[in-house]
Coordinates of C-alpha atoms in Angstrom, one line a residue:
Chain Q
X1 CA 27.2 6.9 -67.9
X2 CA 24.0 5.1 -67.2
X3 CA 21.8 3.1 -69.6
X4 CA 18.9 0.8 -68.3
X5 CA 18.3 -2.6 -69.5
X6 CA 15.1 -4.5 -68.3
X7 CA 15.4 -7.7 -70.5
X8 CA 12.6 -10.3 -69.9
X9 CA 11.6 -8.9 -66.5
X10 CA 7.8 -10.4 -65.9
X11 CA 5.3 -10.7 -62.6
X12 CA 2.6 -13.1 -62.3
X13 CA 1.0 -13.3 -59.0
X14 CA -1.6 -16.4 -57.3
X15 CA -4.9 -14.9 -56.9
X16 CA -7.7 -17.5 -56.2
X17 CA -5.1 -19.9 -56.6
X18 CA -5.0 -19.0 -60.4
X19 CA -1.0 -17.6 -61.1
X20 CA -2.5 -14.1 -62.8
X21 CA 0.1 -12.2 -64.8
X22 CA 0.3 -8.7 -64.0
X23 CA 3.2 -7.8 -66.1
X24 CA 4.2 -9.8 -69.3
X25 CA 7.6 -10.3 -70.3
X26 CA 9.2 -7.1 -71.1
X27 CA 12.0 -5.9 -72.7
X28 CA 13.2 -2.0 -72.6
X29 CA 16.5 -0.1 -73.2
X30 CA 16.4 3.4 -72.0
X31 CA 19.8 4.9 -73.4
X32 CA 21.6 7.7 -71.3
X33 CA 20.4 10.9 -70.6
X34 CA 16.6 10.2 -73.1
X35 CA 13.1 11.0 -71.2
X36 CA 11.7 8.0 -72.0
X37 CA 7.5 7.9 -70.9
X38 CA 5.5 4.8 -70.8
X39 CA 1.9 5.3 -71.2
X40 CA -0.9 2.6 -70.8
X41 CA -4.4 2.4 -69.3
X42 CA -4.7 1.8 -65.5
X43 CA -3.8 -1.5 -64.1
X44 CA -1.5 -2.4 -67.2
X45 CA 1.5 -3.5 -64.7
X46 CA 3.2 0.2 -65.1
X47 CA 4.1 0.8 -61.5
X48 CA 5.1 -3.2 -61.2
X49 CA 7.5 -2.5 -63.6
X50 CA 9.0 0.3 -62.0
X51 CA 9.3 -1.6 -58.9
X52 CA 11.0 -4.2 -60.1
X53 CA 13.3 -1.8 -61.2
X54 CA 13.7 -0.2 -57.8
X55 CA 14.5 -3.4 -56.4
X56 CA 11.4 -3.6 -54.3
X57 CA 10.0 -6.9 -55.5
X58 CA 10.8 -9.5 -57.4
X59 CA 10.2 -10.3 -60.8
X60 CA 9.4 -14.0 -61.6
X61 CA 11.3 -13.7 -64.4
X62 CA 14.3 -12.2 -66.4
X63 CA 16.5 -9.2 -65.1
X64 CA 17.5 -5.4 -64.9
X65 CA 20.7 -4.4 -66.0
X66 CA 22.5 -0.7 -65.0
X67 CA 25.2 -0.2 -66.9
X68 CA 25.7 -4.0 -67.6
X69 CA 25.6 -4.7 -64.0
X70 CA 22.6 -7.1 -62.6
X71 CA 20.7 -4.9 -59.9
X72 CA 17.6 -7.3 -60.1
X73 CA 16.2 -7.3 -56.4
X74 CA 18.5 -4.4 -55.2
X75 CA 16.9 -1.1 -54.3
X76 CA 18.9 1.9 -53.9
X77 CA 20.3 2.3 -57.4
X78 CA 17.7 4.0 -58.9
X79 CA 15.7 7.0 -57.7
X80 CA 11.9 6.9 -57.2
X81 CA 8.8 9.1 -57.0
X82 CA 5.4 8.3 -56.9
X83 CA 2.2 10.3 -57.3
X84 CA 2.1 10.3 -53.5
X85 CA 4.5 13.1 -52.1
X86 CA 5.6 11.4 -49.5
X87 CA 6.9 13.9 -47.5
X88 CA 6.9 12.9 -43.8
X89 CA 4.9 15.5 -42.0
X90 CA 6.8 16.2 -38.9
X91 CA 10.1 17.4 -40.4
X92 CA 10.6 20.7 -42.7
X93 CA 10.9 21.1 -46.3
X94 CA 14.6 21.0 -45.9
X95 CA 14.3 18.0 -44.1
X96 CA 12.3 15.9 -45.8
X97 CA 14.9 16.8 -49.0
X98 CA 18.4 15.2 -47.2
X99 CA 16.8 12.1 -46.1
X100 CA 18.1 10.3 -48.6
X101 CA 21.7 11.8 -47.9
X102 CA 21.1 11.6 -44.3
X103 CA 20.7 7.4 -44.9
X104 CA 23.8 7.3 -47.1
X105 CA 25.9 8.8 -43.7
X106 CA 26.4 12.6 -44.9
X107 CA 25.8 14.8 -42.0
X108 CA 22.9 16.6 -41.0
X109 CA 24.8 20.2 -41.4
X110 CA 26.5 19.2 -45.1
X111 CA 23.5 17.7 -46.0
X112 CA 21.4 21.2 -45.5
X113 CA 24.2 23.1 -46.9
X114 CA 23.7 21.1 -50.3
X115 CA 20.6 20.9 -50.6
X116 CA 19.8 25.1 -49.4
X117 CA 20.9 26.2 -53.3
X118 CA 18.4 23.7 -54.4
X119 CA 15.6 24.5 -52.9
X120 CA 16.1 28.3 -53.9
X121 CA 16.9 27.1 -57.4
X122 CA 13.7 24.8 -58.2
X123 CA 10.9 27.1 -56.7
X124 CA 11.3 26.4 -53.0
X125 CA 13.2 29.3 -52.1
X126 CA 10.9 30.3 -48.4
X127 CA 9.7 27.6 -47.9
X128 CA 12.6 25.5 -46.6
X129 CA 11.9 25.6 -43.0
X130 CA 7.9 25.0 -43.2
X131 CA 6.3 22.3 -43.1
X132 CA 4.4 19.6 -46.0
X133 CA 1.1 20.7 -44.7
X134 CA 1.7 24.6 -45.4
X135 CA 2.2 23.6 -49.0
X136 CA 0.6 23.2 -52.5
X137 CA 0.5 20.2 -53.8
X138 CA 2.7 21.2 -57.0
X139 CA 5.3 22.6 -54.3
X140 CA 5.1 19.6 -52.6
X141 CA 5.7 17.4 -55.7
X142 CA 9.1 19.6 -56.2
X143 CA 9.9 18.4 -52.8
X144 CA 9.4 15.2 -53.4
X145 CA 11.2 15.2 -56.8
X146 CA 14.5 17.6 -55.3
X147 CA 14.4 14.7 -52.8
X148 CA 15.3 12.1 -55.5
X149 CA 17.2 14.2 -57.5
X150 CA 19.8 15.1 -54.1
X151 CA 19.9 11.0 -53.7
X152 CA 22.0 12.0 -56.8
X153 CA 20.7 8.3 -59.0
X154 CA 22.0 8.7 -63.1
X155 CA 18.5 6.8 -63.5
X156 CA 15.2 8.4 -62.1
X157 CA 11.9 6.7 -62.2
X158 CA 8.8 9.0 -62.0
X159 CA 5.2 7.3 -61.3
X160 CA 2.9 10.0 -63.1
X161 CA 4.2 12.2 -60.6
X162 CA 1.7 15.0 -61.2
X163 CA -1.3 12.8 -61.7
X164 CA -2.7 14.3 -58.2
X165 CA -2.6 18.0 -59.9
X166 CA -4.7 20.2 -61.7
X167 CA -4.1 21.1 -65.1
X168 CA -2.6 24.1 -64.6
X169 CA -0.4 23.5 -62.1
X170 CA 0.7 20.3 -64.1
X171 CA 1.7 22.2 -66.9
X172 CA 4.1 24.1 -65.0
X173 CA 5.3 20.9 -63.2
X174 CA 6.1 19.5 -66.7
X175 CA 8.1 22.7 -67.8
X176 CA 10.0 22.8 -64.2
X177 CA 10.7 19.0 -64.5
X178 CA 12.2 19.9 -68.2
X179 CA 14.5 22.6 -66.8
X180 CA 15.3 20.6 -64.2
X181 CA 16.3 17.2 -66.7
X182 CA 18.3 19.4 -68.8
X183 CA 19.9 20.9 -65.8
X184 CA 21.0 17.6 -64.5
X185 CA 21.2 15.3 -67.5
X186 CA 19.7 12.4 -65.8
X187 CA 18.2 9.8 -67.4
X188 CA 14.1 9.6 -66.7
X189 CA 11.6 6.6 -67.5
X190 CA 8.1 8.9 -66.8
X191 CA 5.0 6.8 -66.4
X192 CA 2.1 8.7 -67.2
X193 CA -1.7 7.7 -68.7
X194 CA -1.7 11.1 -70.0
X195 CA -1.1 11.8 -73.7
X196 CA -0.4 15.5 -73.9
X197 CA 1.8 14.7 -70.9
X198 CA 4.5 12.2 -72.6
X199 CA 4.6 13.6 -76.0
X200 CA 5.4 17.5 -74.4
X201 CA 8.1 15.7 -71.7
X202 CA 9.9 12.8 -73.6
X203 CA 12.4 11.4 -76.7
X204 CA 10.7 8.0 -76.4
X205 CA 6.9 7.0 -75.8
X206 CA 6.5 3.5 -75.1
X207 CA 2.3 2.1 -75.4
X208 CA 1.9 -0.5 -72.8
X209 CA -1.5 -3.2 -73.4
X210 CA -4.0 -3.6 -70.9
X211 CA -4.1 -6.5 -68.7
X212 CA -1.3 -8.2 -69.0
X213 CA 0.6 -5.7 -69.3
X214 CA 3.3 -5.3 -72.5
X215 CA 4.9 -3.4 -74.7
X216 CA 3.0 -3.1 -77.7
X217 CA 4.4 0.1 -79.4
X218 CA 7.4 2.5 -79.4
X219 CA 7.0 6.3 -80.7
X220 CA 10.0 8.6 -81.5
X221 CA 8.9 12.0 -80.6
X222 CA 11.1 13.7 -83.1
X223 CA 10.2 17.2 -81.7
X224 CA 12.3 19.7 -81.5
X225 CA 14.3 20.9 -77.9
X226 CA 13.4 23.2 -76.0
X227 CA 9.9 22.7 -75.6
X228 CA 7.5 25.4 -75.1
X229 CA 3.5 25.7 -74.8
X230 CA 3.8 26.5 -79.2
X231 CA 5.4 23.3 -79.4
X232 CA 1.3 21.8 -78.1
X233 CA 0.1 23.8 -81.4
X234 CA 2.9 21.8 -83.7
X235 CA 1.3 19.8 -86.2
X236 CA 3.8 17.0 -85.3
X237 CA 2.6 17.2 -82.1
X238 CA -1.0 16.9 -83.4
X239 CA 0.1 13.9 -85.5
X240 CA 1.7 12.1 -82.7
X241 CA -1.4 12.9 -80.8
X242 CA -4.2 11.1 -82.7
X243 CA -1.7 7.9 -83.2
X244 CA -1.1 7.4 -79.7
X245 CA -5.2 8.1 -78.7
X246 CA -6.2 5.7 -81.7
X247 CA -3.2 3.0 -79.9
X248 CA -5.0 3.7 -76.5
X249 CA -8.2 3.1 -77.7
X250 CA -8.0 0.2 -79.0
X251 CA -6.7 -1.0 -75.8
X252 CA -9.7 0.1 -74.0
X253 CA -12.2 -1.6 -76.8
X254 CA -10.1 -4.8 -76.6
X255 CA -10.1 -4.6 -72.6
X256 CA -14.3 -4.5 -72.1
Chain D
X1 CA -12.9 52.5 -29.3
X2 CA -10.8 50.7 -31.3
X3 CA -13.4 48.9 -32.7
X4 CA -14.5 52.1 -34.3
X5 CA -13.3 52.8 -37.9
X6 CA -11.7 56.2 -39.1
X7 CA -13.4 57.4 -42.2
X8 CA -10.9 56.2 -45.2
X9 CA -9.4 53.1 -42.9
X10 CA -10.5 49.9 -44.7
X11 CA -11.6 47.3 -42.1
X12 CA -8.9 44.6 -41.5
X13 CA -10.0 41.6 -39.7
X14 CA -7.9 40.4 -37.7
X15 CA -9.1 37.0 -35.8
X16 CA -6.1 36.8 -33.0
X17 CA -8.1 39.7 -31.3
X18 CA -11.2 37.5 -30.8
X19 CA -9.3 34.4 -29.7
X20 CA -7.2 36.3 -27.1
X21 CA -10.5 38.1 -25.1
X22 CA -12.4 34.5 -25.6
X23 CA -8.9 33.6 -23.8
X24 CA -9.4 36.1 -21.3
X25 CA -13.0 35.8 -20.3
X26 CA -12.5 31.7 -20.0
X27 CA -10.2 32.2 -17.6
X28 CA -11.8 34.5 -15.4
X29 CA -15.1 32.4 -15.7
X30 CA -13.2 29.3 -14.7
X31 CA -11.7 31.1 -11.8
X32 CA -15.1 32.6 -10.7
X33 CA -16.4 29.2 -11.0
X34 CA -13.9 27.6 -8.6
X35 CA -14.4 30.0 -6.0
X36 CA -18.1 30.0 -6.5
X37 CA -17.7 25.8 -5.7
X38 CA -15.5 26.8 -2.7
X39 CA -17.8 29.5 -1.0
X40 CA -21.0 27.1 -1.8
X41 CA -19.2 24.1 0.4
X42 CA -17.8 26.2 3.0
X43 CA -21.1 28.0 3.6
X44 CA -23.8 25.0 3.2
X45 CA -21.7 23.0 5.8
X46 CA -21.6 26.2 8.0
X47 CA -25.1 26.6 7.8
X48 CA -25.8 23.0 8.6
X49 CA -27.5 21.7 4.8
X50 CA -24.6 19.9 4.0
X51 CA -23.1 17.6 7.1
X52 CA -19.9 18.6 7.7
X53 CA -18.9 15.3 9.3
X54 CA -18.7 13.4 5.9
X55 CA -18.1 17.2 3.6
X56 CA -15.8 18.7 5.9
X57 CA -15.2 21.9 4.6
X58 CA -12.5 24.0 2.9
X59 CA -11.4 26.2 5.8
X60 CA -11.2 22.8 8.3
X61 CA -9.1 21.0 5.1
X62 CA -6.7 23.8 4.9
X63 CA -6.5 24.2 8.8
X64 CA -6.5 20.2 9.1
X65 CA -3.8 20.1 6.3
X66 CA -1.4 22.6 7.3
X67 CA -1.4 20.7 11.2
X68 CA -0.1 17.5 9.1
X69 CA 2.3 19.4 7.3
X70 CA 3.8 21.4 10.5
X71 CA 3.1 18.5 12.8
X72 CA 2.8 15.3 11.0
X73 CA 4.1 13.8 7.8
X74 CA 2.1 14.8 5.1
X75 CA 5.2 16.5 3.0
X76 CA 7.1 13.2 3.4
X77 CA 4.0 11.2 2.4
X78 CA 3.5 12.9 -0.6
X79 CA 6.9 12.7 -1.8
X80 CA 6.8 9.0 -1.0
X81 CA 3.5 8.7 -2.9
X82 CA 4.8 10.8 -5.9
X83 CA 8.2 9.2 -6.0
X84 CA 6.8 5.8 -6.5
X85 CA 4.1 7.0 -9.1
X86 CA 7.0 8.8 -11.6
X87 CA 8.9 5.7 -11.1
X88 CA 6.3 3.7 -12.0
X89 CA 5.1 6.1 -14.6
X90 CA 8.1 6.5 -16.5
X91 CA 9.8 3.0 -16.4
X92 CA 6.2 1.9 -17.3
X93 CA 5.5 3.8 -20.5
X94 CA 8.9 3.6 -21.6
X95 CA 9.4 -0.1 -21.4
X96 CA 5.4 -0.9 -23.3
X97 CA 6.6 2.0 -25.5
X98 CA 9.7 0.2 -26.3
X99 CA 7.6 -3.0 -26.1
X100 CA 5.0 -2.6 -29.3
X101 CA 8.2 -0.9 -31.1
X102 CA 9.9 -4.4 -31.0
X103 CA 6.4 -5.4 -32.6
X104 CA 7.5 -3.7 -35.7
X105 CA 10.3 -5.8 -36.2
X106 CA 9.2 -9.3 -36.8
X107 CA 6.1 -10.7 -38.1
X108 CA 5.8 -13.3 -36.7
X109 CA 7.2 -12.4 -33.1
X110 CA 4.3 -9.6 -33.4
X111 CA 1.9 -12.4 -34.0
X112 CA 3.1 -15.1 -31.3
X113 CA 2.8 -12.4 -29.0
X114 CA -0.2 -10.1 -29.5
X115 CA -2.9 -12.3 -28.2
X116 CA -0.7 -12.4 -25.1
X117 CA -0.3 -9.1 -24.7
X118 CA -4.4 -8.8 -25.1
X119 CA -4.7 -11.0 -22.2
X120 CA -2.6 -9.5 -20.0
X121 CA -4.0 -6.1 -20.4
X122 CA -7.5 -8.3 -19.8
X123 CA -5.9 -9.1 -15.9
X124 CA -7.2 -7.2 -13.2
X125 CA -3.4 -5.6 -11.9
X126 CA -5.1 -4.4 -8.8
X127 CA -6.1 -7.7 -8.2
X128 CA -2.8 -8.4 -7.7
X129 CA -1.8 -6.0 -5.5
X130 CA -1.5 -8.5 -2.3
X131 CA 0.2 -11.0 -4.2
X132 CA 2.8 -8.3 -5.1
X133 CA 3.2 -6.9 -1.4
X134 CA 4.3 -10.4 -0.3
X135 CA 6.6 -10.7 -3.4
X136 CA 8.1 -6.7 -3.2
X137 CA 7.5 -6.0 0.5
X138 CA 5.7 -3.7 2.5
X139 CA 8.0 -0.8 1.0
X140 CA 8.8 1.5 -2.0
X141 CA 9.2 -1.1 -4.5
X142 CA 6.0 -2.8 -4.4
X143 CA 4.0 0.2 -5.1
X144 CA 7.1 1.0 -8.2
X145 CA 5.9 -2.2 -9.3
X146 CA 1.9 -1.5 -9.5
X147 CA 2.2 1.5 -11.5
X148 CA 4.7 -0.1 -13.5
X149 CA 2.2 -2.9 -14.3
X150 CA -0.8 -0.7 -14.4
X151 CA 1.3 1.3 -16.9
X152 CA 3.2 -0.8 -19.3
X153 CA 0.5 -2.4 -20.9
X154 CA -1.4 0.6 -22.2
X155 CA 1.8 1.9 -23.6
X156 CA 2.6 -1.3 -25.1
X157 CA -1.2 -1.0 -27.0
X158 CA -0.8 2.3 -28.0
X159 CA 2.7 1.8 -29.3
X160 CA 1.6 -1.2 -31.1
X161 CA -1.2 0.5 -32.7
X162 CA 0.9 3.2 -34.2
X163 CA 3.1 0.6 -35.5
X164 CA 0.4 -0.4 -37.4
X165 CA -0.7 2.6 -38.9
X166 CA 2.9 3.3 -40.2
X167 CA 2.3 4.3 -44.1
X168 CA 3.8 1.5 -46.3
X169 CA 4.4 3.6 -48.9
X170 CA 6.8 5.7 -46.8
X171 CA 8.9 2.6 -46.2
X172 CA 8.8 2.1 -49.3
X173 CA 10.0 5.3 -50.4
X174 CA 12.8 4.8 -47.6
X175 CA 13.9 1.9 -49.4
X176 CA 14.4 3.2 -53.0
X177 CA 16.9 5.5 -51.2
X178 CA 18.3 2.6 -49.8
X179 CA 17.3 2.7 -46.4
X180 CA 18.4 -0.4 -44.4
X181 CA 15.5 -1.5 -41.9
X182 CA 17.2 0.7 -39.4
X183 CA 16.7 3.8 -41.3
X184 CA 13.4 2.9 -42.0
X185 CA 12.9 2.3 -38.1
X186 CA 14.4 5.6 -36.8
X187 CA 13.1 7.9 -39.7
X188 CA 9.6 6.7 -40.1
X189 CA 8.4 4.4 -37.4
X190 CA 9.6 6.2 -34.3
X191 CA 8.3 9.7 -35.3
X192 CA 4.7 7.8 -36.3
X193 CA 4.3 6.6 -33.0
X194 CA 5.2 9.1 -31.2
X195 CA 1.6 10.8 -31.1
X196 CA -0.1 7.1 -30.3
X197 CA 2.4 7.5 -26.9
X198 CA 1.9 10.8 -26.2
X199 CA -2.0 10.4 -26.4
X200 CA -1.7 8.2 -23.7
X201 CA 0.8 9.8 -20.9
X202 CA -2.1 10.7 -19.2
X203 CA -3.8 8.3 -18.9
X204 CA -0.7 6.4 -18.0
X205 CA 0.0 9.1 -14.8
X206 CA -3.7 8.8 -13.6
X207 CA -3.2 5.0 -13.7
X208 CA 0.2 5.2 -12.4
X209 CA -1.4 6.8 -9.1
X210 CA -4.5 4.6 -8.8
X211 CA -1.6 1.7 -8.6
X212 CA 0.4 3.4 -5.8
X213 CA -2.8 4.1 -3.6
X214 CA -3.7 0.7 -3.8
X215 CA -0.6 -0.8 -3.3
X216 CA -0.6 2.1 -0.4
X217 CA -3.9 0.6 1.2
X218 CA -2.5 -2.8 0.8
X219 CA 0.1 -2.4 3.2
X220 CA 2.2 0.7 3.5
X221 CA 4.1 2.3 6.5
X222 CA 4.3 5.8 4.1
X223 CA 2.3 7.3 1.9
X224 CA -1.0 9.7 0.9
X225 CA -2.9 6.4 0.7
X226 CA -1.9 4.7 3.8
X227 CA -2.5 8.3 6.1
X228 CA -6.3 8.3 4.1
X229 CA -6.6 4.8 5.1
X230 CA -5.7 5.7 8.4
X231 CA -7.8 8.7 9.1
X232 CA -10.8 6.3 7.9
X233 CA -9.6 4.3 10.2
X234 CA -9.9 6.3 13.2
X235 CA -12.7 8.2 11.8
X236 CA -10.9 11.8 11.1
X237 CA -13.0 12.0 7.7
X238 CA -11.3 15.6 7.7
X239 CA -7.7 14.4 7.1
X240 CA -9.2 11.7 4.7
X241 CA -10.2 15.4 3.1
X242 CA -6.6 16.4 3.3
X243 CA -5.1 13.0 1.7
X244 CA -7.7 13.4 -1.2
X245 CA -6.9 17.0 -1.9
X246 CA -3.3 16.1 -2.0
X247 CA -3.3 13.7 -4.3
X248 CA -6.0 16.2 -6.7
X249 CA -2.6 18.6 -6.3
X250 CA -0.7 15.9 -6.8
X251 CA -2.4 14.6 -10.2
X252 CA -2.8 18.3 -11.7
X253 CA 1.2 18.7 -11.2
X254 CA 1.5 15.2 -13.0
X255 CA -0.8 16.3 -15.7
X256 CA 1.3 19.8 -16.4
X257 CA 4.3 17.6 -16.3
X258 CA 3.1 15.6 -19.1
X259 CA 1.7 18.3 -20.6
X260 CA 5.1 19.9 -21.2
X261 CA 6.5 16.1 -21.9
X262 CA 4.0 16.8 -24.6
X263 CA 5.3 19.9 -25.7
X264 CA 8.8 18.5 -26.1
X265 CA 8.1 15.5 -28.0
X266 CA 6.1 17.3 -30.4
X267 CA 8.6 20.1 -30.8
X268 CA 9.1 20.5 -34.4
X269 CA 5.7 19.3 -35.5
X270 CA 3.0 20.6 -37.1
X271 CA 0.1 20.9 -34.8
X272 CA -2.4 18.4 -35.6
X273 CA -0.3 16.1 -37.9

């Protein structure tokens, strides 16, 4: 199975000819199969993280481990959503979801014929043959995420995928996106800056600090599976809440 | 009348009725308006308050042009003049097409050559039209050549541009599903561009003709633009009337034609993308 190891990884970049560190050294172990989120204020080197991890630039120090293996500087091994859909406009639904098998060699025809089921499955059931621009943005965000999920990666990284969405629609994003993790058992790392968000979604909350950014906390969210709109009314829940705002805040006092 | 309601009928709009009579009365006001222009040339030449030694008029153009079809070479000419404007047109657009693609793939190629490729679009090509006679002849392939010329570059721009505006978050994407540069070329940078070149095919076909006229005035033994040349010559304005209508028919076939190119290579799209 799959377990993640980023041990040291760390990005410092020249700016004004000053090396400025966007990401401080970091260590994480996500084990198989947990919903681990990462929560932080903006600009706290989240989504450098996660592309180190995807392999889509380099750290300047330390390494990512899959399963033991080194896949520092190698995309492909994990899938990858951002906030941004992006769903290339000129090809359908069903399309847009078998790129990813249409770059690993599968055929057009088996590609459709997998992904078909899925699309009725998740909520896209109709719209297969439309176009991006004839949906919602919550449909289009299951597009996006059905995408990664048919690139069939054990690992999944999520940048606060449902960011773009109102609060409605997010909150039936989040209980599709659980469905869909205990469907497939993958293993998820979830950056989000919003509370509510990764204490309803994960196992594991991880506090990042403001510029640079680090790990500064972990939270066990001990609550009970499956999760529900009640389990927003737990006292645990509650509890969890006001230590992770107080950890945030103080982050935002220490950053002005 | 059907716009009249029955009593308990709720009123359902329904917008597609509206578009298709605006449809409807367009074109028979653009039809009334083109006879209109015809009748108001033929009849102010008749009656002498336009002189119909420089305007000619519509009935002496289709008389005058149906005597070069039955007894002079009109039919020919315009296949000559068209044959070397497609050529031109296509080989043209595809090759700048094909041309700011290659930008895409180096860096630093895209940067040696880009001021270059600004300068040679700066170049008068018609300039060069009697340098190019001598070089290609007096035939077919010197006027292939000006449209080509007249052609390339603008596609090569155009191309280029939409290169540019590729979205690098796309590629990105691409990549964490381990797309090689390949995939990322076919999938993404192809189908971005493809609007920037079909915004410009015609512009590229209007250009494409200019090129074989002059080349055609240059020096031509064939050719719409060497039988207007000639009837200036010898002072038949009418038959320059002919050549000039010819070439209108000429350009609005060209213009369908890449209007349905259009429609091809946008099949699949979503209008306005």
């Amino acid at each position: 199975m799959s377990e993640l190891e980023i041990a040291g990884c760390s990005k410092y970049y020249k700016k004004n000819g000053e090396p400025m560190c966007a990401l401080a050294e970091t260590d994480l172990h996500v084990k198989n199969g947990r919903f681990v989120s990462i929560i932080g204020p903006s600009g706290c080197g989240k989504s450098t993280l996660f592309n180190i991890i995807a392999g889509l630039i380099r750290p300047s120090g330390g390494h990512v481990l899959l399963d033991g293996k080194d896949i520092t500087q190698e995309s492909g091994h994990v899938g990858y959503m951002l906030q941004k859909d992006l769903l290339l406009p000129w090809r359908s639904i069903l399309d847009n979801v078998i790129i990813g098998l249409e770059i690993r060699g599968v055929s057009k025809k088996q590609a459709r014929e997998r992904a078909l089921p899925m699309l009725k499955n998740y909520g896209l059931g109709g719209f297969e043959y439309d176009h991006p621009d004839a949906l919602s943005g919550g449909m289009r965000q299951r597009a996006g995420l059905i995408r990664t999920l048919l690139y069939d990666k054990d690992v999944i990284l999520l940048d606060e995928p449902f960011g773009a969405l109102d609060a409605q629609t997010r909150m039936q994003m989040q209980n599709w996106l659980l469905d869909i993790w205990k469907d497939f058992k993958k293993t998820v790392l979830f950056v989000t800056h919003d509370i509510d968000e990764a204490i309803y979604l994960s196992d594991e909350i991880h506090v990042f600090t403001h510029r640079p950014g680090r790990i500064k906390a972990t939270i066990e969210v001990d609550l009970p599976r499956p999760r529900s709109e009640k389990t927003l009314m737990n006292d645990r829940f509650l509890t969890l809440k006001k230590e992770l705002l107080l950890m945030l805040r103080e982050e935002q006092v220490s950053s002005n | 009348m059907s716009d009249q309601l029955k009593d308990n009928e709720p009123f359902i709009e329904d917008p597609s009725v509206r578009t298709t009579k605006l449809r409807r009365r367009a074109f028979v006001g653009q039809v009334l308006v083109g006879v209109i222009i015809l009748f108001l040339w033929e009849f102010l030449t008749r009656l002498g308050w336009l002189d119909s030694y420089y305007w000619s008029s519509p009935s002496t153009i289709v008389r005058t042009g149906w005597k070069a079809i039955t007894q002079g070479t009109l039919l020919q000419d315009l296949a000559y003049t068209s044959g070397s404007t497609i050529l031109g047109f296509v080989s043209g657009t595809a090759a700048g097409y094909i041309l700011g693609l290659s930008f895409w793939w180096s860096e630093l190629y895209s940067r040696i050559f880009e001021p270059y490729m600004i300068a040679f679009n700066a170049i008068p090509k018609l300039a060069l039209a009697p340098v190019l006679v001598i070089m290609f002849g007096i035939g077919f392939d010197s006027k292939v050549v000006l449209a080509f010329l007249m052609t390339i570059i603008v596609a090569a721009i155009a191309a280029c541009s939409g290169v540019q505006s590729v979205d690098r978050d796309l590629e990105k994407m691409l990549v964490s599903l381990g797309a090689k540069r390949r995939h990322v070329f076919m999938k993404v940078v192809v189908p971005t561009t493809i609007p920037w070149i079909v915004s410009i095919l015609k512009i590229n076909i209007s250009l494409a003709l200019a090129g074989t006229i002059v080349g055609e005035f240059i020096s031509s033994r064939q050719g719409i633009g060497r039988m207007i040349l000639y009837a200036g010559q010898v002072l038949n304005i009418d038959l320059v009337w002919v050549g000039v209508v010819a070439l209108s028919l000429l350009s609005i076939v060209m213009y369908l034609g890449t209007v349905w190119l259009e429609h091809v290579l946008m099949k699949g799209r979503a209008p306005k993308s």
